[in-house]
Short mmCIF file of C-alpha atoms in Angstrom, two decimals:
data_model
loop_
_atom_site.label_atom_id
_atom_site.label_comp_id
_atom_site.label_asym_id
_atom_site.label_seq_id
_atom_site.Cartn_x
_atom_site.Cartn_y
_atom_site.Cartn_z
CA UNK Y 1372 30.83 114.29 109.92
CA UNK Y 1373 29.79 117.65 111.35
CA UNK Y 1374 32.50 120.12 112.30
CA UNK Y 1375 33.01 121.36 115.83
CA UNK Y 1376 31.75 124.82 114.88
CA UNK Y 1377 29.04 124.05 112.34
CA UNK Y 1378 26.57 126.89 112.05
CA UNK Y 1379 28.57 129.28 114.23
CA UNK Y 1380 29.92 132.68 113.29
CA UNK Y 1381 33.41 133.68 114.37
CA UNK Y 1382 35.47 136.87 114.51
CA UNK Y 1383 39.26 136.61 114.53
CA UNK Y 1384 41.60 139.58 114.92
CA UNK Y 1385 45.16 139.50 113.64
CA UNK Y 1386 43.88 137.09 110.99
CA UNK Y 1387 46.32 138.09 108.27
CA UNK Y 1388 49.21 135.88 109.37
CA UNK Y 1389 50.64 133.53 111.96
CA UNK Y 1390 48.31 132.20 114.64
CA UNK Y 1391 45.39 134.34 113.46
CA UNK Y 1392 45.51 133.04 109.90
CA UNK Y 1393 45.90 129.45 111.08
CA UNK Y 1394 42.91 129.91 113.39
CA UNK Y 1395 40.78 131.40 110.63
CA UNK Y 1396 41.48 128.39 108.42
CA UNK Y 1397 40.82 125.96 111.27
CA UNK Y 1398 37.55 127.66 112.24
CA UNK Y 1399 36.36 127.49 108.63
CA UNK Y 1400 37.39 123.84 108.34
CA UNK Y 1401 35.23 123.10 111.38
CA UNK Y 1402 32.20 124.73 109.79
CA UNK Y 1403 32.28 128.32 111.10
CA UNK Y 1404 31.62 131.43 109.07
CA UNK Y 1405 34.68 133.58 109.61
CA UNK Y 1406 35.17 137.33 109.85
CA UNK Y 1407 38.92 137.75 109.32
CA UNK Y 1408 39.99 141.10 110.76
CA UNK Y 1409 43.38 142.78 110.52
CA UNK Y 1410 44.80 146.28 110.13
CA UNK Y 1411 46.29 144.99 106.84
CA UNK Y 1412 43.13 144.53 104.79
CA UNK Y 1413 44.89 143.09 101.74
CA UNK Y 1414 46.49 140.39 103.88
CA UNK Y 1415 43.15 139.66 105.54
CA UNK Y 1416 41.66 139.24 102.07
CA UNK Y 1417 44.38 136.68 101.35
CA UNK Y 1418 43.21 134.70 104.39
CA UNK Y 1419 39.63 134.91 103.13
CA UNK Y 1420 40.72 133.67 99.71
CA UNK Y 1421 42.40 130.67 101.34
CA UNK Y 1422 39.22 129.90 103.29
CA UNK Y 1423 37.06 130.16 100.19
CA UNK Y 1424 39.47 127.90 98.31
CA UNK Y 1425 38.78 125.16 100.85
CA UNK Y 1426 35.02 125.67 100.51
CA UNK Y 1427 34.43 127.95 103.50
CA UNK Y 1428 32.67 131.28 103.86
CA UNK Y 1429 34.48 134.37 105.13
CA UNK Y 1430 34.70 138.14 104.96
CA UNK Y 1431 37.69 140.44 105.45
CA UNK Y 1432 37.44 143.44 107.77
CA UNK Y 1433 39.97 146.22 108.29
CA UNK Y 1434 40.52 147.06 111.95
CA UNK Y 1435 43.17 148.72 114.10
CA UNK Y 1436 42.46 147.52 117.65
CA UNK Y 1437 43.94 150.70 119.12
CA UNK Y 1438 40.93 152.62 117.73
CA UNK Y 1439 37.70 151.95 119.63
CA UNK Y 1440 35.50 153.20 116.80
CA UNK Y 1441 37.14 150.74 114.42
CA UNK Y 1442 36.64 147.90 116.90
CA UNK Y 1443 32.95 148.74 117.25
CA UNK Y 1444 32.61 148.86 113.46
CA UNK Y 1445 34.43 145.53 113.14
CA UNK Y 1446 32.01 143.74 115.45
CA UNK Y 1447 29.05 145.34 113.70
CA UNK Y 1448 30.40 144.26 110.30
CA UNK Y 1449 30.82 140.67 111.48
CA UNK Y 1450 27.24 140.62 112.76
CA UNK Y 1451 25.96 142.21 109.55
CA UNK Y 1452 27.73 139.53 107.52
CA UNK Y 1453 26.55 136.50 109.46
CA UNK Y 1454 23.66 137.61 111.66
CA UNK Y 1455 25.32 136.84 115.00
CA UNK Y 1456 28.63 136.58 116.81
CA UNK Y 1457 29.01 133.17 118.40
CA UNK Y 1458 32.81 133.01 118.78
CA UNK Y 1459 35.58 135.58 118.99
CA UNK Y 1460 39.34 135.11 119.05
CA UNK Y 1461 41.07 138.29 120.21
CA UNK Y 1462 44.47 137.52 118.79
CA UNK Y 1463 45.86 140.79 117.41
CA UNK Y 1464 49.11 141.74 119.12
CA UNK Y 1465 52.64 142.97 118.62
CA UNK Y 1466 56.06 141.79 119.74
CA UNK Y 1467 58.78 143.86 121.43
CA UNK Y 1468 60.94 144.16 118.31
CA UNK Y 1469 58.09 145.94 116.52
CA UNK Y 1470 58.55 148.89 118.88
CA UNK Y 1471 62.34 148.67 119.13
CA UNK Y 1472 62.20 147.22 122.64
CA UNK Y 1473 63.41 143.65 122.09
CA UNK Y 1474 66.20 142.92 124.56
CA UNK Y 1475 65.82 146.28 126.31
CA UNK Y 1476 65.95 146.20 130.11
CA UNK Y 1477 62.82 147.30 131.99
CA UNK Y 1478 64.46 150.41 133.40
CA UNK Y 1479 65.74 151.44 129.98
CA UNK Y 1480 62.45 151.25 128.07
CA UNK Y 1481 61.26 154.35 126.28
CA UNK Y 1482 57.78 155.46 127.31
CA UNK Y 1483 56.52 155.22 123.72
CA UNK Y 1484 57.55 151.56 123.51
CA UNK Y 1485 55.86 150.75 126.82
CA UNK Y 1486 52.62 152.53 125.98
CA UNK Y 1487 52.52 151.19 122.43
CA UNK Y 1488 52.79 147.55 123.50
CA UNK Y 1489 50.25 147.95 126.28
CA UNK Y 1490 47.80 149.72 123.97
CA UNK Y 1491 47.76 146.92 121.41
CA UNK Y 1492 48.27 143.84 123.55
CA UNK Y 1493 46.08 144.75 126.53
CA UNK Y 1494 43.84 147.67 125.66
CA UNK Y 1495 43.20 146.19 122.21
CA UNK Y 1496 42.01 142.92 123.73
CA UNK Y 1497 39.79 144.79 126.19
CA UNK Y 1498 38.28 146.96 123.44
CA UNK Y 1499 37.40 143.86 121.43
CA UNK Y 1500 36.06 142.00 124.43
CA UNK Y 1501 33.86 144.91 125.46
CA UNK Y 1502 32.11 145.15 122.10
CA UNK Y 1503 31.88 141.38 121.69
CA UNK Y 1504 30.27 140.98 125.11
CA UNK Y 1505 27.72 143.64 124.22
CA UNK Y 1506 26.68 141.64 121.14
CA UNK Y 1507 26.76 138.24 122.85
CA UNK Y 1508 24.67 139.60 125.71
CA UNK Y 1509 21.91 140.40 123.19
CA UNK Y 1510 22.09 136.87 121.78
CA UNK Y 1511 22.10 135.06 125.09
CA UNK Y 1512 25.71 133.85 125.04
CA UNK Y 1513 28.90 133.14 123.17
CA UNK Y 1514 32.56 132.15 123.55
CA UNK Y 1515 35.61 134.40 123.58
CA UNK Y 1516 39.29 133.43 123.58
CA UNK Y 1517 42.08 135.95 124.17
CA UNK Y 1518 45.67 135.43 123.09
CA UNK Y 1519 47.93 135.74 126.12
CA UNK Y 1520 51.31 133.98 126.20
CA UNK Y 1521 53.48 131.80 128.37
CA UNK Y 1522 55.06 135.18 129.17
CA UNK Y 1523 51.74 136.02 130.79
CA UNK Y 1524 52.58 133.30 133.32
CA UNK Y 1525 56.34 133.66 133.82
CA UNK Y 1526 58.92 136.40 133.51
CA UNK Y 1527 61.50 136.88 130.78
CA UNK Y 1528 64.39 139.30 130.40
CA UNK Y 1529 64.38 142.09 127.87
CA UNK Y 1530 60.61 142.05 127.31
CA UNK Y 1531 59.09 143.91 130.25
CA UNK Y 1532 56.25 145.66 128.42
CA UNK Y 1533 55.30 142.50 126.55
CA UNK Y 1534 55.40 140.40 129.73
CA UNK Y 1535 53.32 142.98 131.60
CA UNK Y 1536 50.75 143.17 128.80
CA UNK Y 1537 50.32 139.41 128.64
CA UNK Y 1538 50.08 138.99 132.42
CA UNK Y 1539 47.34 141.60 132.28
CA UNK Y 1540 45.50 139.68 129.55
CA UNK Y 1541 45.51 136.61 131.79
CA UNK Y 1542 44.05 138.67 134.64
CA UNK Y 1543 41.49 140.31 132.38
CA UNK Y 1544 40.40 136.91 131.07
CA UNK Y 1545 39.82 135.51 134.53
CA UNK Y 1546 37.97 138.58 135.81
CA UNK Y 1547 35.80 138.87 132.69
CA UNK Y 1548 34.98 135.14 132.85
CA UNK Y 1549 33.63 135.57 136.36
CA UNK Y 1550 31.74 138.73 135.41
CA UNK Y 1551 29.99 137.26 132.38
CA UNK Y 1552 29.47 133.60 133.26
CA UNK Y 1553 25.89 134.35 134.42
CA UNK Y 1554 25.20 135.67 130.90
CA UNK Y 1555 26.32 132.39 129.28
CA UNK Y 1556 29.44 134.04 127.86
CA UNK Y 1557 32.54 131.88 128.25
CA UNK Y 1558 35.90 133.69 128.24
CA UNK Y 1559 39.23 131.87 128.13
CA UNK Y 1560 42.80 132.54 127.05
CA UNK Y 1561 45.39 130.59 125.12
CA UNK Y 1562 49.02 130.94 126.22
CA UNK Y 1563 51.25 130.00 123.29
CA UNK Y 1564 54.85 129.10 123.80
CA UNK Y 1565 57.47 129.89 121.17
CA UNK Y 1566 55.64 129.42 117.87
CA UNK Y 1567 57.00 129.59 114.33
CA UNK Y 1568 55.59 132.95 113.25
CA UNK Y 1569 57.05 136.29 112.12
CA UNK Y 1570 56.60 137.62 115.67
CA UNK Y 1571 59.15 135.22 117.14
CA UNK Y 1572 61.86 135.73 114.53
CA UNK Y 1573 63.68 138.45 116.47
CA UNK Y 1574 63.74 136.48 119.72
CA UNK Y 1575 64.91 133.29 118.04
CA UNK Y 1576 67.62 135.17 116.16
CA UNK Y 1577 68.94 136.67 119.38
CA UNK Y 1578 68.63 133.68 121.72
CA UNK Y 1579 67.03 130.76 119.93
CA UNK Y 1580 69.31 128.10 121.41
CA UNK Y 1581 68.63 129.36 124.92
CA UNK Y 1582 64.87 129.28 124.32
CA UNK Y 1583 64.79 125.77 122.89
CA UNK Y 1584 66.90 124.50 125.77
CA UNK Y 1585 63.95 125.41 128.01
CA UNK Y 1586 61.39 123.47 125.92
CA UNK Y 1587 61.10 119.78 126.91
CA UNK Y 1588 59.82 118.90 123.43
CA UNK Y 1589 62.94 120.61 122.00
CA UNK Y 1590 61.15 122.37 119.18
CA UNK Y 1591 59.04 125.40 118.39
CA UNK Y 1592 55.32 125.03 118.04
CA UNK Y 1593 53.28 125.53 114.89
CA UNK Y 1594 50.53 128.10 114.52
CA UNK Y 1595 48.13 125.29 113.64
CA UNK Y 1596 48.70 123.73 117.05
CA UNK Y 1597 47.50 126.89 118.76
CA UNK Y 1598 44.53 127.09 116.40
CA UNK Y 1599 43.35 123.61 117.38
CA UNK Y 1600 43.21 124.59 121.06
CA UNK Y 1601 41.27 127.75 120.26
CA UNK Y 1602 38.76 125.88 118.10
CA UNK Y 1603 38.05 123.49 120.96
CA UNK Y 1604 37.66 126.29 123.50
CA UNK Y 1605 35.09 127.98 121.26
CA UNK Y 1606 33.17 124.77 120.63
CA UNK Y 1607 30.26 123.36 122.61
CA UNK Y 1608 32.57 120.57 123.79
CA UNK Y 1609 34.15 123.15 126.10
CA UNK Y 1610 30.79 124.14 127.54
CA UNK Y 1611 31.98 124.07 131.17
CA UNK Y 1612 35.32 125.77 130.49
CA UNK Y 1613 35.63 129.44 131.39
CA UNK Y 1614 38.32 131.53 133.06
CA UNK Y 1615 41.00 129.08 131.93
CA UNK Y 1616 44.38 130.01 130.49
CA UNK Y 1617 45.68 127.11 128.42
CA UNK Y 1618 49.41 126.67 127.88
CA UNK Y 1619 50.31 125.25 124.49
CA UNK Y 1620 54.05 125.41 124.87
CA UNK Y 1621 55.78 122.05 124.49
CA UNK Y 1622 56.22 121.87 128.26
CA UNK Y 1623 58.03 125.21 128.69
CA UNK Y 1624 56.06 126.21 131.79
CA UNK Y 1625 56.12 122.71 133.28
CA UNK Y 1626 59.76 123.00 134.36
#
């Protein structure tokens, strides 16, 4: 049986681990050619090796999404590899603990922590989107999914820069979807809840019981569960879906 993404080319950022790696494997399983991008090229190559081991086709690309020239080169490399860019998953991001801001109150944040999180989580998504749209415009269309978060929909203590960046990604997604719908470019976001990845380890160590008490399903999600939603949003089955921000959170935001 044909896969949901047979014959499509896909670019995934943050593809070395966590949700990005799970998405790369899921895209390949569904028939896509995958450009696995990450600032850690060796880890991206590991993702490619896993795809090739399951019979898929992929290339690894080094990219730091805080550098516009690298983002432009990443998109060009994906197109050079596969001839087009049909799907893009702008997933690269960082968590508060990576800039020593986990648990820090909004008024106590250092400027470097604030700017660093915003640059990766918001500006990085916009840089990717801008270059992807330029390519998809030439082709006559495509599908883009941005990684936001449930913290792009609700507030949370001790994570002001992260919450602000993800709220902005939700807004960017909606505005860009309206802008580019006439060009047959669909743009959506996925809003993961608390998922078992390295990025959630600090939060779960500090207040894991409190977090799980808020989740009706009483567990963390798996990266593969986010990947499945993203695959569908990039597929032709979601042809009338744009400007949506999908919670995959075990019911966290339903309370």
